[in-house]
Tab-separated table of N, CA and C in Angstrom:
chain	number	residue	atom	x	y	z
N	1	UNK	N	0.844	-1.190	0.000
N	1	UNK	CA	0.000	0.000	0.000
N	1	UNK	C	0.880	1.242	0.000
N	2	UNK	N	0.858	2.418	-0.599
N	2	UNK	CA	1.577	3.538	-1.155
N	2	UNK	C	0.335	4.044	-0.457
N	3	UNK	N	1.131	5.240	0.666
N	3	UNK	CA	0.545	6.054	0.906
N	3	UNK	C	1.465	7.508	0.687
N	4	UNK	N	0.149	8.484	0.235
N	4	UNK	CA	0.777	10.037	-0.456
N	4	UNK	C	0.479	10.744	0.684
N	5	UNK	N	1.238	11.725	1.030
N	5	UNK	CA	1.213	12.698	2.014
N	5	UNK	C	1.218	13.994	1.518
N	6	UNK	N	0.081	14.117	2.060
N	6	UNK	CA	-0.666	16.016	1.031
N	6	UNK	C	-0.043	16.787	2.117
N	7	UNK	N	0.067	18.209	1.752
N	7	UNK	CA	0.480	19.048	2.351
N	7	UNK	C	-0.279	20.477	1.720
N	8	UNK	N	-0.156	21.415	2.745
N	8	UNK	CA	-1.565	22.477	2.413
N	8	UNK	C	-0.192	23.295	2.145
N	9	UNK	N	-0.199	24.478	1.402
N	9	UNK	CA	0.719	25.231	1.039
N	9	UNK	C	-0.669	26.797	1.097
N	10	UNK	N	0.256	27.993	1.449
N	10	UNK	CA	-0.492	29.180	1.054
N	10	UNK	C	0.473	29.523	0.208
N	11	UNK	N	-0.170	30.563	-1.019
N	11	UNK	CA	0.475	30.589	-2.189
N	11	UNK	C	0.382	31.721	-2.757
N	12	UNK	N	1.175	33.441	-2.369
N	12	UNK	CA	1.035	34.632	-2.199
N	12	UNK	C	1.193	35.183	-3.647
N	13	UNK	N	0.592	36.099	-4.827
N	13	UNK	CA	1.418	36.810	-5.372
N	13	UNK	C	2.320	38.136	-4.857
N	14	UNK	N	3.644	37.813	-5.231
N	14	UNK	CA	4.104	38.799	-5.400
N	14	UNK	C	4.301	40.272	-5.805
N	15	UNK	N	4.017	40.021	-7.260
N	15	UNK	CA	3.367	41.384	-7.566
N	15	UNK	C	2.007	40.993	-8.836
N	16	UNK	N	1.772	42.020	-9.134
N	16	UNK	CA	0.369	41.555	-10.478
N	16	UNK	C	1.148	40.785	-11.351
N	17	UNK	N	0.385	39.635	-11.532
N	17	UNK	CA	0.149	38.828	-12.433
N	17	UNK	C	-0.770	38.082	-12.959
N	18	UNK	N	-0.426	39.346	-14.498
N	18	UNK	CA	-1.630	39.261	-15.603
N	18	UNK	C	-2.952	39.872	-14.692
N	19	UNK	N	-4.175	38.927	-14.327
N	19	UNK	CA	-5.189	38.817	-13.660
N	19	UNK	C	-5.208	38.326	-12.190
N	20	UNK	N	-3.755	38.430	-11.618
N	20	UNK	CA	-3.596	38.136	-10.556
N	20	UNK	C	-3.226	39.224	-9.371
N	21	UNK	N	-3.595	39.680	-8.872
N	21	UNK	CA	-3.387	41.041	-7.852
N	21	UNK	C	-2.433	40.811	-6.998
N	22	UNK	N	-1.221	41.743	-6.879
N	22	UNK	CA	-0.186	41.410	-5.978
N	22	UNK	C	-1.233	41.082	-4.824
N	23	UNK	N	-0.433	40.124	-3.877
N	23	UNK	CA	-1.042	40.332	-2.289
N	23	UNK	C	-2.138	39.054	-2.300
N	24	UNK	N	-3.000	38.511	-3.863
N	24	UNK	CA	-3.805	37.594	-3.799
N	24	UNK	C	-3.037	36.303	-3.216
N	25	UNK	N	-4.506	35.467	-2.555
N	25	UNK	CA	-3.236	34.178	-2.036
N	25	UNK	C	-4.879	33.328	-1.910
N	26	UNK	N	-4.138	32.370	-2.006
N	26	UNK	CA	-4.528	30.641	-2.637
N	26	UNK	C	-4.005	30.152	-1.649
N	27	UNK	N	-4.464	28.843	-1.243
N	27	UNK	CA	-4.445	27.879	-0.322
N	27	UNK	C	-4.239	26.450	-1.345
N	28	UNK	N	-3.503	25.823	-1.376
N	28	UNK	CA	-3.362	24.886	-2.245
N	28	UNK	C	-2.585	23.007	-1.150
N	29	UNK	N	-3.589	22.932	-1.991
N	29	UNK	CA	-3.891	21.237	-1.089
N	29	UNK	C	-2.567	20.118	-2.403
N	30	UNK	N	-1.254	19.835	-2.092
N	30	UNK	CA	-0.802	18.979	-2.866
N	30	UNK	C	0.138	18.025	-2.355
N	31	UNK	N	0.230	16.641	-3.599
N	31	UNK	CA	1.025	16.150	-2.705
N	31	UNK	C	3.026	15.976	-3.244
N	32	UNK	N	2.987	17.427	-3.832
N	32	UNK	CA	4.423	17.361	-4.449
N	32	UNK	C	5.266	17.807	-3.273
N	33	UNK	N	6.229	18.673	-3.190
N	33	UNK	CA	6.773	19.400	-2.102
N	33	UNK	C	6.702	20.628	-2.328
N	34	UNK	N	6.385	20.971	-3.487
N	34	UNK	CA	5.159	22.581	-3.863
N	34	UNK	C	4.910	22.546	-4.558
N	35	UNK	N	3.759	23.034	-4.605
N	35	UNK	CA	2.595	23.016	-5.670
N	35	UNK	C	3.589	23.773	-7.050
N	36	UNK	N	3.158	23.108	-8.395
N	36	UNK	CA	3.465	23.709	-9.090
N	36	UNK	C	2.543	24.694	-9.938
N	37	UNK	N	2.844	25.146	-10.758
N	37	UNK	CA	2.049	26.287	-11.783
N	37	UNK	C	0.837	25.558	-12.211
N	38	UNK	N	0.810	24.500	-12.805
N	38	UNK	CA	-0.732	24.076	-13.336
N	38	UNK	C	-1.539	24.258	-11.576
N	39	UNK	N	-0.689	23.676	-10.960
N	39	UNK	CA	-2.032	23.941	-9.274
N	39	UNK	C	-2.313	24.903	-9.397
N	40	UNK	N	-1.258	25.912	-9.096
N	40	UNK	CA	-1.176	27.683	-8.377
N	40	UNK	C	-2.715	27.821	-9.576
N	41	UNK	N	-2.643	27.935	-11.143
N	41	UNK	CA	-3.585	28.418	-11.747
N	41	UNK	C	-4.957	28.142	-11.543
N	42	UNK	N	-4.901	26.489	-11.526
N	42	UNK	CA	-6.607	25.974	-10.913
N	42	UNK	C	-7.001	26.184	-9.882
N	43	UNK	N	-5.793	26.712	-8.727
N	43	UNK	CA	-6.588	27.172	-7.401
N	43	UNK	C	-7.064	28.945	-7.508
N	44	UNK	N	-6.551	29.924	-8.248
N	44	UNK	CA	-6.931	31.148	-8.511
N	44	UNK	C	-8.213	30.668	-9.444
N	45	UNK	N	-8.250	30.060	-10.245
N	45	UNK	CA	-9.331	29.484	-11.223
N	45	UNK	C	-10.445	29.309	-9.850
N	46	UNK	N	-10.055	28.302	-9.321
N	46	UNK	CA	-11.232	27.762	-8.534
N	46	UNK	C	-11.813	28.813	-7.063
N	47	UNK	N	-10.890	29.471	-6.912
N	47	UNK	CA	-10.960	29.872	-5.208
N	47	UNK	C	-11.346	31.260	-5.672
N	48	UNK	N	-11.173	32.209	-6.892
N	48	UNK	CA	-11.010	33.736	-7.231
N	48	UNK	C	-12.209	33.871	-8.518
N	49	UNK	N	-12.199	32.882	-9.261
N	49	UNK	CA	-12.555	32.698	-10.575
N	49	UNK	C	-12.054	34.036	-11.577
N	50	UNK	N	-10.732	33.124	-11.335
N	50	UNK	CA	-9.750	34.556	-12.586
N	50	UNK	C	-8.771	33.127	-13.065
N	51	UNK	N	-9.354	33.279	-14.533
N	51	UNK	CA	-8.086	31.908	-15.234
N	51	UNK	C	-6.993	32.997	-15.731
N	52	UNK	N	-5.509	32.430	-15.943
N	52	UNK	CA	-4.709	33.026	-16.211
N	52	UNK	C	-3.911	32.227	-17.146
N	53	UNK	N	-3.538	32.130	-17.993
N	53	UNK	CA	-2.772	31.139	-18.781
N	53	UNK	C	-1.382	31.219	-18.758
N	54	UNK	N	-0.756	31.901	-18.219
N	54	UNK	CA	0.828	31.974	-18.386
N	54	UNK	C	1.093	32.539	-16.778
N	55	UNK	N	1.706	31.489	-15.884
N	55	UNK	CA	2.780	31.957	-14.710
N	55	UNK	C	3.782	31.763	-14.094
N	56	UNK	N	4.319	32.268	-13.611
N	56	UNK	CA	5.885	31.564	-13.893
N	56	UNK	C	5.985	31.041	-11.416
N	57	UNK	N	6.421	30.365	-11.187
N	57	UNK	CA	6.768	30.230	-9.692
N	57	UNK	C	7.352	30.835	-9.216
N	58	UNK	N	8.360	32.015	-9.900
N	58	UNK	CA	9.090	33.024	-9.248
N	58	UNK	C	8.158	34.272	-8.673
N	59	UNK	N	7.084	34.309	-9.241
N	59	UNK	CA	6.137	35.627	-8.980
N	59	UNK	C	5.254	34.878	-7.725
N	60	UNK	N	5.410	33.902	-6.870
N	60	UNK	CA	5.093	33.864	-5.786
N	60	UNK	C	5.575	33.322	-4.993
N	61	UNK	N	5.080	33.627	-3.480
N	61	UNK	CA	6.141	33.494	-2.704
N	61	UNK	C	4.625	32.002	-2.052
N	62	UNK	N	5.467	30.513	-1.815
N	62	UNK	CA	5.149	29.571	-1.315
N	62	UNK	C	5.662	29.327	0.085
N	63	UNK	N	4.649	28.917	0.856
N	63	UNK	CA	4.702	29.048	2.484
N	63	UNK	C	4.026	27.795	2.497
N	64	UNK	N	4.501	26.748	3.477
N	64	UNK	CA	3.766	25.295	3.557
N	64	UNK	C	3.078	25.861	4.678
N	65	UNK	N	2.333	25.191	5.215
N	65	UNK	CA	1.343	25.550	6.193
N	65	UNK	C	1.546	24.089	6.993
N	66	UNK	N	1.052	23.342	6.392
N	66	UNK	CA	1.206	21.519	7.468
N	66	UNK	C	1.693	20.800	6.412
């Protein structure tokens, strides 16, 4: 049995991006060791409802939470 261990990450912009407001922040549920860019987008998608198609991981700052 393979068990995955999720981890909650908060997930800040830095500054505007695109449709993303410096200061916006996402809560992101994953089980990598940080969430990457396809997450970061479906959680602003899902949590803001602002899709963004292009972001890079340097324009935010990732904080694990648990």
């Amino acid at each position: 049995k393979i068990i995955i261990m999720e981890k909650t990450f908060k997930v800040t912009a830095k500054k505007n991006v695109g449709k993303i407001s410096k200061g916006a922040t996402v809560q992101i549920i994953s089980s990598h060791s940080k969430p990457d860019s396809k997450e970061i987008k479906e959680a602003f998608k899902r949590q803001f409802g602002i899709e963004q198609n292009t972001i890079f991981i340097s324009d935010f700052e990732i904080e694990k939470i648990k």
